[in-house]
PDB file of C-alpha atoms in Angstrom:
ATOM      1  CA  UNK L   2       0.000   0.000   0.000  1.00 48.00           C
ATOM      2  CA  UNK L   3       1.664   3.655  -1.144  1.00 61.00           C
ATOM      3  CA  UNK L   4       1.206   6.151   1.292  1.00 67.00           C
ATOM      4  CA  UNK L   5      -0.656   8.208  -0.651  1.00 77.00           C
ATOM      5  CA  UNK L   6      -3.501   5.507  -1.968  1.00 89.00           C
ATOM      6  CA  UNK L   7      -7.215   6.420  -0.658  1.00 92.00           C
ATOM      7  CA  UNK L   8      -8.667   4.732   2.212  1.00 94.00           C
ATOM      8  CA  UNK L   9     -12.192   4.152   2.096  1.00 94.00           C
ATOM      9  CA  UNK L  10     -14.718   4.088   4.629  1.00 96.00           C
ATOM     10  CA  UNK L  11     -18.219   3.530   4.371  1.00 94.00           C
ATOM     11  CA  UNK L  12     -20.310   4.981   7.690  1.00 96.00           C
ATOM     12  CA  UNK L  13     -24.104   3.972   7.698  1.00 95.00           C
ATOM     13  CA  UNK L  14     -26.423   7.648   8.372  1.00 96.00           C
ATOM     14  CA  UNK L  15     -29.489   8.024   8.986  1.00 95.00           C
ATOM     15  CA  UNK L  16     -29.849  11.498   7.028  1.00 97.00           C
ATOM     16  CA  UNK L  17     -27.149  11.743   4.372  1.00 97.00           C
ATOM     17  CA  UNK L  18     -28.050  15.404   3.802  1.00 98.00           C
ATOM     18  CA  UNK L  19     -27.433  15.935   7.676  1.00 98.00           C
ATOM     19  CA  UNK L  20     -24.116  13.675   7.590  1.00 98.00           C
ATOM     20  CA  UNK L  21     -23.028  15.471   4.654  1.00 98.00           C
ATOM     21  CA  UNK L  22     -23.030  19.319   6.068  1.00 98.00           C
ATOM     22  CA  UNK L  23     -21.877  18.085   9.551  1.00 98.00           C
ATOM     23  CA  UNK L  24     -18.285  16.262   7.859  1.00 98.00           C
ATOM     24  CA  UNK L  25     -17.575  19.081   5.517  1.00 98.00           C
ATOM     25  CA  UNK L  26     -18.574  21.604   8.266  1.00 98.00           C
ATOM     26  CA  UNK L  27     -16.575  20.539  11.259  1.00 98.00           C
ATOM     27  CA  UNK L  28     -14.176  18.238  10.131  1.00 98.00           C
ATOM     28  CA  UNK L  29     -12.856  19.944   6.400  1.00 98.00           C
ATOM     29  CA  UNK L  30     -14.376  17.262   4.315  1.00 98.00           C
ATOM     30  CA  UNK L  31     -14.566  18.260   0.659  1.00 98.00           C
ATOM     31  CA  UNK L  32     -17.958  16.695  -0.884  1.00 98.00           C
ATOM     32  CA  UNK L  33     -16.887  14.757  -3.856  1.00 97.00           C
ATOM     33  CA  UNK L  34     -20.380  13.410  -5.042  1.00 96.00           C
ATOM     34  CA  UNK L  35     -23.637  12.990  -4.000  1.00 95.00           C
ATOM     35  CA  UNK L  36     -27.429  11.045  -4.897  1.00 95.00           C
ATOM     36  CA  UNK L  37     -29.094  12.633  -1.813  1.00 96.00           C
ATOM     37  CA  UNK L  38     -31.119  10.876   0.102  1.00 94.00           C
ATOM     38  CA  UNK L  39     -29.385   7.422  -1.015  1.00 95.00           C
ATOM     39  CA  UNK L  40     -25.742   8.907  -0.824  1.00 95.00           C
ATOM     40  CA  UNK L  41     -22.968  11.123  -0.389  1.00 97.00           C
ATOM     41  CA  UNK L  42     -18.874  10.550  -0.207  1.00 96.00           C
ATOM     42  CA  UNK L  43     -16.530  12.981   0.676  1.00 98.00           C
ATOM     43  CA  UNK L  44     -12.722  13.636   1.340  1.00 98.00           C
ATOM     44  CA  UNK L  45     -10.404  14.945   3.695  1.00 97.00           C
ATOM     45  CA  UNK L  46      -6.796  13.938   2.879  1.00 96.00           C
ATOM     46  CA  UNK L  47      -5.926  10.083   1.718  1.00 96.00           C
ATOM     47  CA  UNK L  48      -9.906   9.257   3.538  1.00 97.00           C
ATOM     48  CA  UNK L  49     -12.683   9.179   1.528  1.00 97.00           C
ATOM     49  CA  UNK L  50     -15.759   8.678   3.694  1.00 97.00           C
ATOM     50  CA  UNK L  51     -18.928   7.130   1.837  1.00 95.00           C
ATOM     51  CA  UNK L  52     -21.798   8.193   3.919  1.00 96.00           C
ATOM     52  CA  UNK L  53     -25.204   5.443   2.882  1.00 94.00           C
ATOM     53  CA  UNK L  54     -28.397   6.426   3.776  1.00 93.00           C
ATOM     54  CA  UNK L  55     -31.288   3.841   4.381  1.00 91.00           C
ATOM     55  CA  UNK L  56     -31.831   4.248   0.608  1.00 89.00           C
ATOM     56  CA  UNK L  57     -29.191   3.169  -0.716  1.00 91.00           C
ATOM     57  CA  UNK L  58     -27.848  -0.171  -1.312  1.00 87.00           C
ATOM     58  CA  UNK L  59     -25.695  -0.316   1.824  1.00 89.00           C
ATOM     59  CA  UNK L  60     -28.861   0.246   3.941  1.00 89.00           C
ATOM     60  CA  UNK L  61     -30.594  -2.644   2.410  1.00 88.00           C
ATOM     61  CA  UNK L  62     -31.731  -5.189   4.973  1.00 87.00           C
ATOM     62  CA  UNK L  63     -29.655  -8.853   4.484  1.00 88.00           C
ATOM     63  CA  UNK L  64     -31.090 -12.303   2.908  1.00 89.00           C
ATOM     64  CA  UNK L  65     -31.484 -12.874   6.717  1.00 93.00           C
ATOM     65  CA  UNK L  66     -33.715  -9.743   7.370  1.00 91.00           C
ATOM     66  CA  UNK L  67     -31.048  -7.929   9.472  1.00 90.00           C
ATOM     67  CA  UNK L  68     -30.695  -4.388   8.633  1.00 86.00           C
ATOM     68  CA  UNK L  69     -27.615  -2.511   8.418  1.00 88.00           C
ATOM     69  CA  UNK L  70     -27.555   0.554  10.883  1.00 89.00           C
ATOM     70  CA  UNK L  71     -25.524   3.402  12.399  1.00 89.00           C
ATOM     71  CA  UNK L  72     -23.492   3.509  15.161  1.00 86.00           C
ATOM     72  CA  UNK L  73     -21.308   1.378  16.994  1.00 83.00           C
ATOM     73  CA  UNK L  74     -18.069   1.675  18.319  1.00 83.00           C
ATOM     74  CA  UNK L  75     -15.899   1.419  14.896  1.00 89.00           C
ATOM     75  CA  UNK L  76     -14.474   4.785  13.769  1.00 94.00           C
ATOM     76  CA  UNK L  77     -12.156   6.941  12.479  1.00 96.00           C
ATOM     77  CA  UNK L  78      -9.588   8.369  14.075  1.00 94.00           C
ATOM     78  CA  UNK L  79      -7.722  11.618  13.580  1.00 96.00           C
ATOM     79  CA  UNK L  80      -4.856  12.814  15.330  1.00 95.00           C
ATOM     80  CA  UNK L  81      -4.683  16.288  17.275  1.00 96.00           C
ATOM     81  CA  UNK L  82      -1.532  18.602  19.000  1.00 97.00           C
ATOM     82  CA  UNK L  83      -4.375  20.253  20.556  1.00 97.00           C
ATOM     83  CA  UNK L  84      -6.988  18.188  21.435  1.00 98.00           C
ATOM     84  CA  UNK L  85      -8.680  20.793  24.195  1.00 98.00           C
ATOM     85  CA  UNK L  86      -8.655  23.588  21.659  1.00 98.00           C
ATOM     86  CA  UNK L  87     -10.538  21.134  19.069  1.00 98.00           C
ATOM     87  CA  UNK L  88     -13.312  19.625  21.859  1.00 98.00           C
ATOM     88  CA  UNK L  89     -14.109  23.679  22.508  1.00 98.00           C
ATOM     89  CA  UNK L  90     -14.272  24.450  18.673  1.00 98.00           C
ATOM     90  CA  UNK L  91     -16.396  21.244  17.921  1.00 98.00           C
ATOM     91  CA  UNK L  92     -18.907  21.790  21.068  1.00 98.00           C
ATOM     92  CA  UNK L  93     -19.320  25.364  20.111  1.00 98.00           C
ATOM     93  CA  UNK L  94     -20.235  24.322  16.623  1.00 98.00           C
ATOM     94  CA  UNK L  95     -22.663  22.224  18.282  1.00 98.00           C
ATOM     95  CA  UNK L  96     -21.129  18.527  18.199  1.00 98.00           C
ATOM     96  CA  UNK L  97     -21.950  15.899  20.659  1.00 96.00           C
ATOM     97  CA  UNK L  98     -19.532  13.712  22.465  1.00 97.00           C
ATOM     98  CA  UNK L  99     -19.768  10.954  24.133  1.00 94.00           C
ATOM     99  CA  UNK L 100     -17.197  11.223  27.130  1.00 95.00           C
ATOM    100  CA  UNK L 101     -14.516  13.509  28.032  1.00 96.00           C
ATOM    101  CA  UNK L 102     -11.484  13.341  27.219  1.00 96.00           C
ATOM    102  CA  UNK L 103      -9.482  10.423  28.701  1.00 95.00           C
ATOM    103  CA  UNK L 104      -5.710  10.603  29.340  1.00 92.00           C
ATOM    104  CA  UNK L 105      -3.274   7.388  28.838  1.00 88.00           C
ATOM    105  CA  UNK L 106       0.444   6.248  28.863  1.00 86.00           C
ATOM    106  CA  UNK L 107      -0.484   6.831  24.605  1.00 92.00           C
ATOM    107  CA  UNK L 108      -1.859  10.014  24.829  1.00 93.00           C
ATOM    108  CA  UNK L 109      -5.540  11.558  25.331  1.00 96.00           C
ATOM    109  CA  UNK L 110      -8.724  10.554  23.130  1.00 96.00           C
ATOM    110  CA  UNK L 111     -12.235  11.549  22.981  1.00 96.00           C
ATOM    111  CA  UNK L 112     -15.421  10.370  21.077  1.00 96.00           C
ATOM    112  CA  UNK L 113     -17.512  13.004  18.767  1.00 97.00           C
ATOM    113  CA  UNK L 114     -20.849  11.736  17.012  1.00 96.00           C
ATOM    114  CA  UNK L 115     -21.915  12.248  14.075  1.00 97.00           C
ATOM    115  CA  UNK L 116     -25.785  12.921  13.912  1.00 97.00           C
ATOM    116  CA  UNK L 117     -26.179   9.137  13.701  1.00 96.00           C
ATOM    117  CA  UNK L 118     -24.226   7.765  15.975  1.00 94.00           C
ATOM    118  CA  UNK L 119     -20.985   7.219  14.197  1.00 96.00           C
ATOM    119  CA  UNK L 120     -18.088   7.728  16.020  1.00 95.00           C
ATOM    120  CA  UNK L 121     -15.085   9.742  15.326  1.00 97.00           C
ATOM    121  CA  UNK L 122     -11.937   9.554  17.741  1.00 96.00           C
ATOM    122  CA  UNK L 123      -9.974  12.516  18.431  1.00 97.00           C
ATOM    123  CA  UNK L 124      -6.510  11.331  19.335  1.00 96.00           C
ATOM    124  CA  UNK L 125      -3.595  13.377  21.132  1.00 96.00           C
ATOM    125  CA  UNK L 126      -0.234  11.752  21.467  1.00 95.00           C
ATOM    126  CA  UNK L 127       1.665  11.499  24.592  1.00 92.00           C
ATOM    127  CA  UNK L 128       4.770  14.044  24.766  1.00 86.00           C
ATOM    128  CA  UNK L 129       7.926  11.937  24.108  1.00 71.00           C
TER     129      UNK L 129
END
């Protein structure tokens, strides 16, 4: 893998409209396309985020009825030098979280949502 080939991740929304102003919004995504209310994907970087509605065929329920749905506790995970400074900039924009931030041997982390659920992880490395 070259360092500068796309990853892709696909994050199941409820509202791709919503899911599409709150990434480019708070987090710099660019859009790159969209079939709203189906689908959206955009792009921040080497991560292109594919954001599937309940429309599209992501959101389709399985041959064994299940249906795919938001949430969870899989995410992506971007790394900070100033992770206080980001929390206060994201709550006063409005974004949930879903702790505080917690401090390790690593570093310090904390959990944003995205209007459905979907987790992003703000990481902060540990001085060295």
């Amino acid at each position: 893998m070259s360092t500068d080939e796309t990853v892709n991740v696909r994050y199941l929304v409820d509202d791709v409209a919503t899911a599409l102003e709150f990434y480019t919004t708070n987090f710099g995504f660019e859009e790159l396309s969209s079939a709203l209310p189906a689908f959206a994907d955009v792009r921040r970087g080497n991560l292109r985020l594919l954001l599937s509605g309940p429309a599209s065929s992501a959101g389709r329920a399985m041959t064994d009825g299940a249906r795919p749905a938001p949430g969870g506790w899989n995410r992506i995970h971007f790394v900070t030098s100033d992770i206080a400074g980001e929390v206060a900039r994201l709550k006063a924009a409005g974004v949930t979280f879903r702790n505080e931030i917690v401090s390790g041997p690593g570093g310090s982390q904390v959990l944003a949502q995205d209007p459905a659920g979907n987790l992003i992880e703000l990481f902060q490395p540990a001085s060295r």
